Tab-separated table of C-alpha atoms in Angstrom:
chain	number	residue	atom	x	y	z
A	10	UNK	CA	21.451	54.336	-47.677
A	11	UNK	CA	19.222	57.331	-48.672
A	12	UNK	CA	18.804	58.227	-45.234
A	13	UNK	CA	22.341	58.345	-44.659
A	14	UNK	CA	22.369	61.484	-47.689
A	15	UNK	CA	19.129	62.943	-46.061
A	16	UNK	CA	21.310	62.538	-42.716
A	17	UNK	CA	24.307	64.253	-44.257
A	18	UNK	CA	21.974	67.023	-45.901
A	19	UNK	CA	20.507	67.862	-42.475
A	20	UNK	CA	23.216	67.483	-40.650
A	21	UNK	CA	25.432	70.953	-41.930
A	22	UNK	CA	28.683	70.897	-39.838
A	23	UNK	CA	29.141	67.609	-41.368
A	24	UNK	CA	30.013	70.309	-44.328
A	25	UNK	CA	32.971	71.438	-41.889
A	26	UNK	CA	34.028	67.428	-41.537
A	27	UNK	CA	36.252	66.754	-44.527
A	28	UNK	CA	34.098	63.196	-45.033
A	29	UNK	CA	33.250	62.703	-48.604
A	30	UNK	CA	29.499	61.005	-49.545
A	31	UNK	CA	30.843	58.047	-50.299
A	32	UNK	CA	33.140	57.329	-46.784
A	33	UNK	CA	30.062	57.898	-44.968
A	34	UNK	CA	27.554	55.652	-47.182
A	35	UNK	CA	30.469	53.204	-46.751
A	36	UNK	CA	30.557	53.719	-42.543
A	37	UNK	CA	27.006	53.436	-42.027
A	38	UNK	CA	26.486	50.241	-44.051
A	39	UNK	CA	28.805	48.623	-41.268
A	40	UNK	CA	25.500	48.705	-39.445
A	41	UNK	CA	23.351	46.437	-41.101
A	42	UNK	CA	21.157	44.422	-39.600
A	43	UNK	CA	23.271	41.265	-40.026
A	44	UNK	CA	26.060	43.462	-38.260
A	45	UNK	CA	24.066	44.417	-35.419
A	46	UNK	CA	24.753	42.684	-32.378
A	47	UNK	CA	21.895	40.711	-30.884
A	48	UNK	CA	20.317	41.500	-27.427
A	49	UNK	CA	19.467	39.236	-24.966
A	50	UNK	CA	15.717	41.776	-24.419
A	51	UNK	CA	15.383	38.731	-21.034
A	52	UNK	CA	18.729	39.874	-19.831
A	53	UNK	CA	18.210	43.707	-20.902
A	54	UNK	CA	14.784	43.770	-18.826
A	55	UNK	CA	16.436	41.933	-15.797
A	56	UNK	CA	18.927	44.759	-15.463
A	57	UNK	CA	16.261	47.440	-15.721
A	58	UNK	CA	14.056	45.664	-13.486
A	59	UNK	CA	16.851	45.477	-10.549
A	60	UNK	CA	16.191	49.071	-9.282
A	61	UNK	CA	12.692	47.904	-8.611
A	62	UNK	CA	14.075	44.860	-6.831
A	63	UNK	CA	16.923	46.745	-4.328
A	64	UNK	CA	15.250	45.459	-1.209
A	65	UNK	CA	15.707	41.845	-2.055
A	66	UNK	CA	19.225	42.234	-3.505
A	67	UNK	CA	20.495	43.964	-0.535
A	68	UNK	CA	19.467	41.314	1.748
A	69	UNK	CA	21.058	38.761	-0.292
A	70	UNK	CA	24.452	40.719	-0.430
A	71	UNK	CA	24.201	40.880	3.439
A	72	UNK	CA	23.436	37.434	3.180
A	73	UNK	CA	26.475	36.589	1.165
A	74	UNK	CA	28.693	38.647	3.469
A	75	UNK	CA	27.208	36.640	6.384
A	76	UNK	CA	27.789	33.215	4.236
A	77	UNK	CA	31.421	34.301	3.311
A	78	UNK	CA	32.748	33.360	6.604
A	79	UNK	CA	31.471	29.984	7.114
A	80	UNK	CA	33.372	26.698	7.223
A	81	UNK	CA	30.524	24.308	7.959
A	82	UNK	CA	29.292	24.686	5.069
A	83	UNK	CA	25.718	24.042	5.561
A	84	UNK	CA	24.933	27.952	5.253
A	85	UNK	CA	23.728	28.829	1.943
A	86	UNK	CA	21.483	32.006	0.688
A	87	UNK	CA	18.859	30.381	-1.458
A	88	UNK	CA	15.587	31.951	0.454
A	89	UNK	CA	16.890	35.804	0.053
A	90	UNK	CA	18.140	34.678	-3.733
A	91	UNK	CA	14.488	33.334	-4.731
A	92	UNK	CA	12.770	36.494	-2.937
A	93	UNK	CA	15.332	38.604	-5.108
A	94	UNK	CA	14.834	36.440	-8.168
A	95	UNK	CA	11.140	36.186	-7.838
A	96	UNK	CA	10.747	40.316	-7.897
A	97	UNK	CA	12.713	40.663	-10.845
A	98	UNK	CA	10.586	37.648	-12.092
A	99	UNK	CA	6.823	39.648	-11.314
A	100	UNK	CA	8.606	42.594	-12.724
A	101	UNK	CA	10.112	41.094	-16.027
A	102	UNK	CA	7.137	38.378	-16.892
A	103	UNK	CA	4.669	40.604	-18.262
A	104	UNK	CA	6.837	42.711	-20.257
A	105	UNK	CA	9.142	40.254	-22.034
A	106	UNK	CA	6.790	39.217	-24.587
A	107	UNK	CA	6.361	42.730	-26.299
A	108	UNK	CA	10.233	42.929	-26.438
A	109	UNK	CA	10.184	39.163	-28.876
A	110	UNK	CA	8.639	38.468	-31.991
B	12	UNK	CA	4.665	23.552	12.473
B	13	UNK	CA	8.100	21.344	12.248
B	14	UNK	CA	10.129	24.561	13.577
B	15	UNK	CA	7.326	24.811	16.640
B	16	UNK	CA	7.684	20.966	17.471
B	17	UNK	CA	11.531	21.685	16.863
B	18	UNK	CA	11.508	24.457	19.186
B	19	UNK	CA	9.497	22.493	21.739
B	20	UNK	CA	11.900	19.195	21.493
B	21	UNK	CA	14.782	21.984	21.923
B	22	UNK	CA	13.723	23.996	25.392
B	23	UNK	CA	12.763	20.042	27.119
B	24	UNK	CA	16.114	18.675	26.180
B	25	UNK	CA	17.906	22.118	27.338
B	26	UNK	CA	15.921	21.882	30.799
B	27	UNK	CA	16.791	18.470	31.270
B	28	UNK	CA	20.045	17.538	29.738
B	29	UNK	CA	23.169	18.578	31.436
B	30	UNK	CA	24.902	18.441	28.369
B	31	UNK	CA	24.179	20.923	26.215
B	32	UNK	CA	26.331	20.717	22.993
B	33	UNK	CA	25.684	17.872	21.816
B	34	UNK	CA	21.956	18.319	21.174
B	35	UNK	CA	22.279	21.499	19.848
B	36	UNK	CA	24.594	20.391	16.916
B	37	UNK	CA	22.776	17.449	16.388
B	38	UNK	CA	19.929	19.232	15.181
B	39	UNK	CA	21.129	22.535	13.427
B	40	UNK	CA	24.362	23.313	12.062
B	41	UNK	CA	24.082	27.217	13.075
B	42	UNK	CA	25.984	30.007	15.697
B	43	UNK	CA	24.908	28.878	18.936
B	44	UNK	CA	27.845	26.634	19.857
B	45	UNK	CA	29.237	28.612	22.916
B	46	UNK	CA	26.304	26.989	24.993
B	47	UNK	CA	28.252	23.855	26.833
B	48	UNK	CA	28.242	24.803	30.738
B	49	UNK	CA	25.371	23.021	32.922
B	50	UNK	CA	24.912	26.144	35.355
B	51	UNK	CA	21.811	27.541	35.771
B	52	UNK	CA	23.177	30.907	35.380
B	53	UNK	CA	23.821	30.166	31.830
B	54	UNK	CA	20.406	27.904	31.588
B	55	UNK	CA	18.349	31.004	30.836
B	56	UNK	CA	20.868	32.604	27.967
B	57	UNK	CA	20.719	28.766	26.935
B	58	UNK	CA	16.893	28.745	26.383
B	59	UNK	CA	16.861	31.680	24.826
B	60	UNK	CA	19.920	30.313	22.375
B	61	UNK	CA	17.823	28.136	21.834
B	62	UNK	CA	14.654	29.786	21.319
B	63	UNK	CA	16.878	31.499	18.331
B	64	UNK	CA	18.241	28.375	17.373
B	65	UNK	CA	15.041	26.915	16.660
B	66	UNK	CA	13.623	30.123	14.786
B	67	UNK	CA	16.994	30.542	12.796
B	68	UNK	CA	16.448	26.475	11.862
B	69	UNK	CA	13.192	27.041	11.032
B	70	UNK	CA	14.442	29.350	8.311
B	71	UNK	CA	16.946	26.732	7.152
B	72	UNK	CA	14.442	24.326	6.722
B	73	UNK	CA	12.233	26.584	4.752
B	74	UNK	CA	14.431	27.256	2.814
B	75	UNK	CA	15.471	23.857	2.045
B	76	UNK	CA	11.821	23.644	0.842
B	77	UNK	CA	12.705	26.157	-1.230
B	78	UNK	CA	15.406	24.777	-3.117
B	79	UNK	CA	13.140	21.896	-3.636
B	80	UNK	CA	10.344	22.625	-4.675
B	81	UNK	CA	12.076	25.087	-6.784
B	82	UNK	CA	11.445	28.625	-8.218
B	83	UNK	CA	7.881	29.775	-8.790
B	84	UNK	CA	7.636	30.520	-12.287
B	85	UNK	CA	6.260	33.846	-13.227
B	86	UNK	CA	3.056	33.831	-15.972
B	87	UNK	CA	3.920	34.986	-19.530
B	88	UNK	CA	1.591	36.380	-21.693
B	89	UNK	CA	1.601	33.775	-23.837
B	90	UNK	CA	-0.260	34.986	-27.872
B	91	UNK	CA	-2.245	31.547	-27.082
B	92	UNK	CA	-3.676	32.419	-24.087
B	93	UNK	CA	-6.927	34.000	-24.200
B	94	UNK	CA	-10.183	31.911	-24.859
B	95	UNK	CA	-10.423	32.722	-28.685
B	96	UNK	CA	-6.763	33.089	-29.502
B	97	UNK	CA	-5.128	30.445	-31.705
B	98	UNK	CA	-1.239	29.308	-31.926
B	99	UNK	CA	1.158	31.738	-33.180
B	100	UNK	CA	1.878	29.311	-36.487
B	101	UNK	CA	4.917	30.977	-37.751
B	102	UNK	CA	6.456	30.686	-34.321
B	103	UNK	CA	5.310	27.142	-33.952
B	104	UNK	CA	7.738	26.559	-37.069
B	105	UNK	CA	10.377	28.718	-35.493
B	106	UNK	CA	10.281	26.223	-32.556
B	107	UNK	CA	10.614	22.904	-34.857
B	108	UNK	CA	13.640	24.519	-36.072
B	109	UNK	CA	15.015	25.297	-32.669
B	110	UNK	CA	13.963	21.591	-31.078
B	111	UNK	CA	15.767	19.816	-34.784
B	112	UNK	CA	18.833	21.841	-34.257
B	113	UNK	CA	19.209	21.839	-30.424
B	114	UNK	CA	17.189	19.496	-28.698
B	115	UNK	CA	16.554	16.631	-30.629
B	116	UNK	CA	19.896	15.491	-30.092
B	117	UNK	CA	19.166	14.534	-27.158
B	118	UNK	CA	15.057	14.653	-26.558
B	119	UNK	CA	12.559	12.559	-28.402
B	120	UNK	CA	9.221	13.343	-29.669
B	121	UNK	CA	7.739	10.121	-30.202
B	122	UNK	CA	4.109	10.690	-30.497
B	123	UNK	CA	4.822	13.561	-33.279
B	124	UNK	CA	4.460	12.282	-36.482
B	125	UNK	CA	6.049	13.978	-40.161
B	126	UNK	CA	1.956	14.600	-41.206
B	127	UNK	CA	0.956	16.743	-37.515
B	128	UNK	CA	3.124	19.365	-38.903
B	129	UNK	CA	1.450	19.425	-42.176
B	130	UNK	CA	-0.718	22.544	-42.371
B	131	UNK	CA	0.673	23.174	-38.427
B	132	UNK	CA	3.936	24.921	-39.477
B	133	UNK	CA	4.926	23.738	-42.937
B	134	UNK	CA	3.277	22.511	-45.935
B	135	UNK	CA	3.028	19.299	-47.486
B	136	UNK	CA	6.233	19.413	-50.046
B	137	UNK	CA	8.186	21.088	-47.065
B	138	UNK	CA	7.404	17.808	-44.682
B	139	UNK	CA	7.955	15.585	-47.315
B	140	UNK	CA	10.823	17.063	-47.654
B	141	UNK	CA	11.907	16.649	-44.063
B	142	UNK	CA	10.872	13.209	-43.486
B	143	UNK	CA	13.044	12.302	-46.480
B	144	UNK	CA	16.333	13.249	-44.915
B	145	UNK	CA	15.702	10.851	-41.847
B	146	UNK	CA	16.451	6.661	-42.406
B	147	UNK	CA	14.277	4.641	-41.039
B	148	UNK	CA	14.382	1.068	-40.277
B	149	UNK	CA	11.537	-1.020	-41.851
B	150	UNK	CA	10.685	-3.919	-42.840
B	151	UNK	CA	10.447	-7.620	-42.690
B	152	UNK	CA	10.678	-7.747	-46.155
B	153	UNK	CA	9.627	-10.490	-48.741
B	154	UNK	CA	13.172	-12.085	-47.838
B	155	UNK	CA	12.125	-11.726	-43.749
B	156	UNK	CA	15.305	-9.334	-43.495
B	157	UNK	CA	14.726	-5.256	-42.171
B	158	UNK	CA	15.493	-2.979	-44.489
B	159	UNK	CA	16.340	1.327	-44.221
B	160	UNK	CA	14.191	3.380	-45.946
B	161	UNK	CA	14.021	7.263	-45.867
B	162	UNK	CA	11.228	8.880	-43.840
B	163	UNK	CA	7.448	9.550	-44.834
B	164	UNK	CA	4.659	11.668	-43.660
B	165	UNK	CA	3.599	9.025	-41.277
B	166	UNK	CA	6.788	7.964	-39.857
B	167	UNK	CA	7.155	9.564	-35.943
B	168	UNK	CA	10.169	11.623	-34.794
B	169	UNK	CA	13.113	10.210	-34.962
B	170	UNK	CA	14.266	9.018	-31.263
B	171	UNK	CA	18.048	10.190	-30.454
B	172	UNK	CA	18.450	7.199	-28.442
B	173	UNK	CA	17.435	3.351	-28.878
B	174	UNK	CA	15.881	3.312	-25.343
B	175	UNK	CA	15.677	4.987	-22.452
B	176	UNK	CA	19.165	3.063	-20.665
B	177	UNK	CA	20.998	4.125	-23.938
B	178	UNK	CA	20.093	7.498	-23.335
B	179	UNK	CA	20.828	7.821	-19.418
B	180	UNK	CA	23.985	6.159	-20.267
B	181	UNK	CA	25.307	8.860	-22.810
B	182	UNK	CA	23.686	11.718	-20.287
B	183	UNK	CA	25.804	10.250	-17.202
B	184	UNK	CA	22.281	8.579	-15.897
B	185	UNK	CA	19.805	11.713	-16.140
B	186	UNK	CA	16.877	10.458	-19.003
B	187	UNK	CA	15.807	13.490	-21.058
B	188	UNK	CA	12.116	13.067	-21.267
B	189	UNK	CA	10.183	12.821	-24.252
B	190	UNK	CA	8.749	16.328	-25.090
B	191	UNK	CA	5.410	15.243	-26.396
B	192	UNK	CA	3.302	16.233	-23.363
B	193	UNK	CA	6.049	18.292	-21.480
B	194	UNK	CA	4.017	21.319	-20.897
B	195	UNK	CA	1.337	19.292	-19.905
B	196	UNK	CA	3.329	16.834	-17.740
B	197	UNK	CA	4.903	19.715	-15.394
B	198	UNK	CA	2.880	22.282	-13.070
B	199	UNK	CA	2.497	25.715	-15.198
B	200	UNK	CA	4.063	23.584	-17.959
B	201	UNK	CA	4.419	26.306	-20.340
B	202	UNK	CA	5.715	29.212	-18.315
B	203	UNK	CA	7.616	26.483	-16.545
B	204	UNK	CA	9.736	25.097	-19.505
B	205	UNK	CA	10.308	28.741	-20.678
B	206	UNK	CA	11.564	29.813	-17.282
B	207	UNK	CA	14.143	26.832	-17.128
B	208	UNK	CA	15.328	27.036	-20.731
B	209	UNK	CA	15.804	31.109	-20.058
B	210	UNK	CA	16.881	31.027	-16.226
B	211	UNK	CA	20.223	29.119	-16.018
B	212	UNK	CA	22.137	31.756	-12.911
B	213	UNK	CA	24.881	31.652	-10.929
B	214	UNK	CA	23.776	29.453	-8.010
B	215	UNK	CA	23.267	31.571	-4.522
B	216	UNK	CA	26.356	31.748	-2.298
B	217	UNK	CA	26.685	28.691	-0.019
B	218	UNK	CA	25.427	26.441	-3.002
B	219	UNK	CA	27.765	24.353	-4.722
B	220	UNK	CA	26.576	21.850	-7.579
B	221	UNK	CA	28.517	18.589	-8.362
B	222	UNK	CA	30.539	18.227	-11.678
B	223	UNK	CA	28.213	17.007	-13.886
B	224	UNK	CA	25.182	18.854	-13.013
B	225	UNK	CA	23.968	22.289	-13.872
B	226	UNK	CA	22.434	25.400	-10.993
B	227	UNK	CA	18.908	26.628	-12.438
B	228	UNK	CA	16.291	28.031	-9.741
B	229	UNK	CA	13.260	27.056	-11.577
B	230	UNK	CA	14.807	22.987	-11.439
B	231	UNK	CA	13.361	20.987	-8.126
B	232	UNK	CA	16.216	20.463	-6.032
B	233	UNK	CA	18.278	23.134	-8.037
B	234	UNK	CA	20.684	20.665	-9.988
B	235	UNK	CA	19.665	19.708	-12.759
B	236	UNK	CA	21.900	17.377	-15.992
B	237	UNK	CA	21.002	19.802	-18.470
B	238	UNK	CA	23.418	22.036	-19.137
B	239	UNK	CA	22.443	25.498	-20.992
B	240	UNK	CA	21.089	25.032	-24.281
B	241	UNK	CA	19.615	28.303	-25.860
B	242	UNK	CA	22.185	30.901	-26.304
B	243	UNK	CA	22.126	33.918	-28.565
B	244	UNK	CA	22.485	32.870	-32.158
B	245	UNK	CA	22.826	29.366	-31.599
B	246	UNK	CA	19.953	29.226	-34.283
B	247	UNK	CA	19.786	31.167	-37.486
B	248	UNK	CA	15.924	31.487	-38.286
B	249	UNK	CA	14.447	31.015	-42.037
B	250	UNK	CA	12.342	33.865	-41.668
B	251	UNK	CA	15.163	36.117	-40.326
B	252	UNK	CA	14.224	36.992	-36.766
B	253	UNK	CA	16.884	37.295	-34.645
B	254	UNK	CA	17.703	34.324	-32.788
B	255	UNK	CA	18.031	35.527	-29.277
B	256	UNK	CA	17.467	33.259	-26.067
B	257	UNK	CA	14.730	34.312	-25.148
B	258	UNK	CA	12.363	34.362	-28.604
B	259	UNK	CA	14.326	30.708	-29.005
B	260	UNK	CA	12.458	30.298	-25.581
B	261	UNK	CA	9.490	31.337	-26.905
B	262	UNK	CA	9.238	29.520	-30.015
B	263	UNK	CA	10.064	25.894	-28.891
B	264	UNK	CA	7.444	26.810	-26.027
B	265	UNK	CA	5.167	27.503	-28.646
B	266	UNK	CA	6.319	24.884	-30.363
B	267	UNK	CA	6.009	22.074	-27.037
B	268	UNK	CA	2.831	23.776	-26.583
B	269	UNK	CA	1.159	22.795	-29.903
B	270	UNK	CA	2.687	19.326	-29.732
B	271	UNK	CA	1.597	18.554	-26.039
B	272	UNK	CA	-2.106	20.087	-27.173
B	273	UNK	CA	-2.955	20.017	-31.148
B	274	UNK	CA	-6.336	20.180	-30.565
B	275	UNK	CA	-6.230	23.579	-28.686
B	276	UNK	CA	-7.688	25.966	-31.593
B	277	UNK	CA	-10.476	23.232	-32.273
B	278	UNK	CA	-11.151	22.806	-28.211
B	279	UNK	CA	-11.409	26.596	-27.934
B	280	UNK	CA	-13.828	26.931	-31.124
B	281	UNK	CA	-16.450	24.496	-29.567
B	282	UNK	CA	-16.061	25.313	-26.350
B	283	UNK	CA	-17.082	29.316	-27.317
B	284	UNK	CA	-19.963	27.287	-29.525
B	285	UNK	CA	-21.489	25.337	-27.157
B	286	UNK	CA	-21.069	27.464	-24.204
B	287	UNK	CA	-23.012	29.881	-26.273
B	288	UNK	CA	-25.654	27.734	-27.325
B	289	UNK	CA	-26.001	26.052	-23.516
B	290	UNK	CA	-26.239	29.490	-21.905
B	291	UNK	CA	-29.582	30.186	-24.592
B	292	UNK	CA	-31.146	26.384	-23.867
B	293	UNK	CA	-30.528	27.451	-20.000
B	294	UNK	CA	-32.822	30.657	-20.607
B	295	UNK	CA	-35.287	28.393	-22.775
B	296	UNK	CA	-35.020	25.739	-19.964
B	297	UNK	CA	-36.006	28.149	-17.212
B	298	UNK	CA	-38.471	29.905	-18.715
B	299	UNK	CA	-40.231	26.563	-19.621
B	300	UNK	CA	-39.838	25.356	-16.179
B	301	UNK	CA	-41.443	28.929	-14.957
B	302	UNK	CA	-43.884	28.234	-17.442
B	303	UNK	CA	-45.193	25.388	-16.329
B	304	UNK	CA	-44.891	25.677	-12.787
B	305	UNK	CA	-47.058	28.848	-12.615
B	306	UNK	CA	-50.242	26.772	-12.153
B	307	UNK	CA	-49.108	25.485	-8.580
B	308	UNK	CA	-46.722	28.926	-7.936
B	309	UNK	CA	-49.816	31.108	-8.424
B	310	UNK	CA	-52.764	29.104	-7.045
B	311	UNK	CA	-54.146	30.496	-4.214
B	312	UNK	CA	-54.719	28.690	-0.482
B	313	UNK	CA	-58.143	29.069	1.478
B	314	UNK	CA	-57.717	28.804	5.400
B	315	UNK	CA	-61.139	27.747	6.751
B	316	UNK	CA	-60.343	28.602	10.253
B	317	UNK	CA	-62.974	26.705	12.743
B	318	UNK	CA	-63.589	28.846	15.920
């Protein structure tokens, strides 16, 4: 909470803001760590890792456009989903790790 | 190889059947249906539907493979990997917590005793402690009856189930195995149980799994009973790190990991020590050799040639 003062210190056109010490020790202790909402860092390093993997995801989306349109239903998209999932696999594998405890 | 013997089977059947419908659905469900005249003016676009039939089959079937042999897991970096690096302890208790709150409902342990943990992940009170809350059925006693006791050190795990139909029968007829050896009892066991726990998806478009069943790549075959266990916060951790899926993933890794091989740290240790001390008894052992070989490797060979 003595960060927040140092903060407000710093921080002069807060002066201008008619927010008293005490309102904003109050608003930043909303974000505690028992407040803060957890991240998935798997699911956070997937999405960053899907620029790398654009190839792959744009032949399964032609894929599923192809697949839409079938009746027999004996077309499925598993061989461009695994090439797509195992990019973003090679890409996310040896960076998770630093991300966890 | 299949798709070439496919393809082969394919153009002999096309040049000698009349009928040409009929064989081709028989053996792929794919495009190529408009082929069903018999004249040879259509013959040659027919051999070469067929030529694409067989390649675009080849695919399915490859695919099919795919599915079945599932995923290829990627390698983590795992803190226990390298030839002198021990078990991360504290998250080899993390995992105990995660497998007692969200696995062992379902998934014995039944080679882990109370007493492996001691000195593993908690101390002596603290499994004491836990064995206590557990009843166990012992006994005969002096009156020939069994009897409940609470746990001790040396009792095992307790078993969710009383035997393996009890447990397919509450888990509509999937058995979850026993953990004790998982990550030695599946190829790439460790990054393989971490990739399943963490790598539940939507299923690819064309797939559908039955009610009942669950779509994760990693799974043989694709559908698996399981459904998805780790979430975000399903855990609250003693030591205060946040509980995501993946570090859950981690830690009951970890924690499979130690269980499966508790003799890792002590297997590493002697294998350093004796490698070491092998490599130096090679260098005595040759230069002995050398040693006393140098009598016949140095003596010197008179040819007494006769004209």
């Amino acid at each position: 909470m003595r960060f927040g003062e140092i903060e407000l210190q710093h921080l002069g056109f807060i002066h201008h803001l008619a927010i008293s010490q005490r309102r904003l020790r109050s608003f930043l202790s909303n974000f505690t760590m028992a407040d803060v909402e957890v991240v998935d860092p798997k699911k956070c390093l997937e999405e960053s890792c899907k620029p790398k993997c654009v190839k792959p995801l744009l032949e399964y989306q032609a894929c599923v456009k192809r697949v839409q349109g079938d009746e027999s239903g004996h077309k499925h998209c598993t061989g461009q989903y695994f090439d797509y999932w195992q990019c973003v696999d090679k890409c996310v594998g040896p960076k998770l790790f630093a991300e966890l405890k | 190889m299949v798709g070439g013997g496919v393809i082969q089977q394919i153009l002999r059947r096309k040049l000698h059947s009349p009928s040409l419908a009929t064989p081709v659905r028989s053996w792929f469900s794919s495009k190529t249906a408009h082929v069903d005249t018999g004249s040879s003016g259509v013959r040659a676009f027919a051999l070469l539907g067929a030529g694409v039939t067989g390649l675009l089959s080849f695919s399915t079937v490859a695919s099919a493979d795919e599915a079945e042999h599932g995923l290829a897991c990627p390698d983590y970096p795992w803190p226990h990997d390298g030839i002198l690096s021990s078990y991360d302890h504290a998250s080899i208790r993390r995992g105990h917590q995660v497998y007692q709150q969200v696995c062992a409902s379902c998934h014995s342990m039944s080679l882990i005793s109370y007493r492996d943990l001691v000195g593993v992940a908690y101390t002596e009170e603290e499994a004491k402690a836990m064995a206590a809350e557990i009843e166990v059925v012992d006994g005969p006693n002096d009156e020939g009856e069994m009897f409940t006791r609470p746990g001790k050190l040396s009792d095992r795990l307790p078993q969710p189930y009383a035997n393996e139909s009890a447990a397919r029968f509450a888990n509509g007829g999937a058995y979850p195995p026993d953990l004790s050896l998982i990550t030695k009892a599946r190829h790439n066991g460790q990054n393989y149980v971490f990739a399943l726990l963490t790598g539940y998806r939507d299923p690819p478009a064309g797939i559908s799994i039955r009610e009942g069943l669950h779509y994760n790549p990693y799974f043989p075959g694709g559908a698996i009973a399981m459904p998805k266990m780790l979430n975000d916060e399903a855990v609250e951790y003693e030591d205060g790190v946040p509980a995501t899926e993946a570090q859950m993933g981690k830690d009951v890794v970890s924690f499979l990991s130690w269980a499966a091989e508790p003799e890792m740290e002590e297997r590493k240790l002697m294998g350093f020590k004796w490698i070491f001390l092998l490599s130096l008894a090679l260098l005595q052992a040759a230069y002995y050799r050398r040693l006393k070989w140098s009598v016949l490797k140095s003596r010197k060979l008179v040819l007494d040639v006769v004209n």
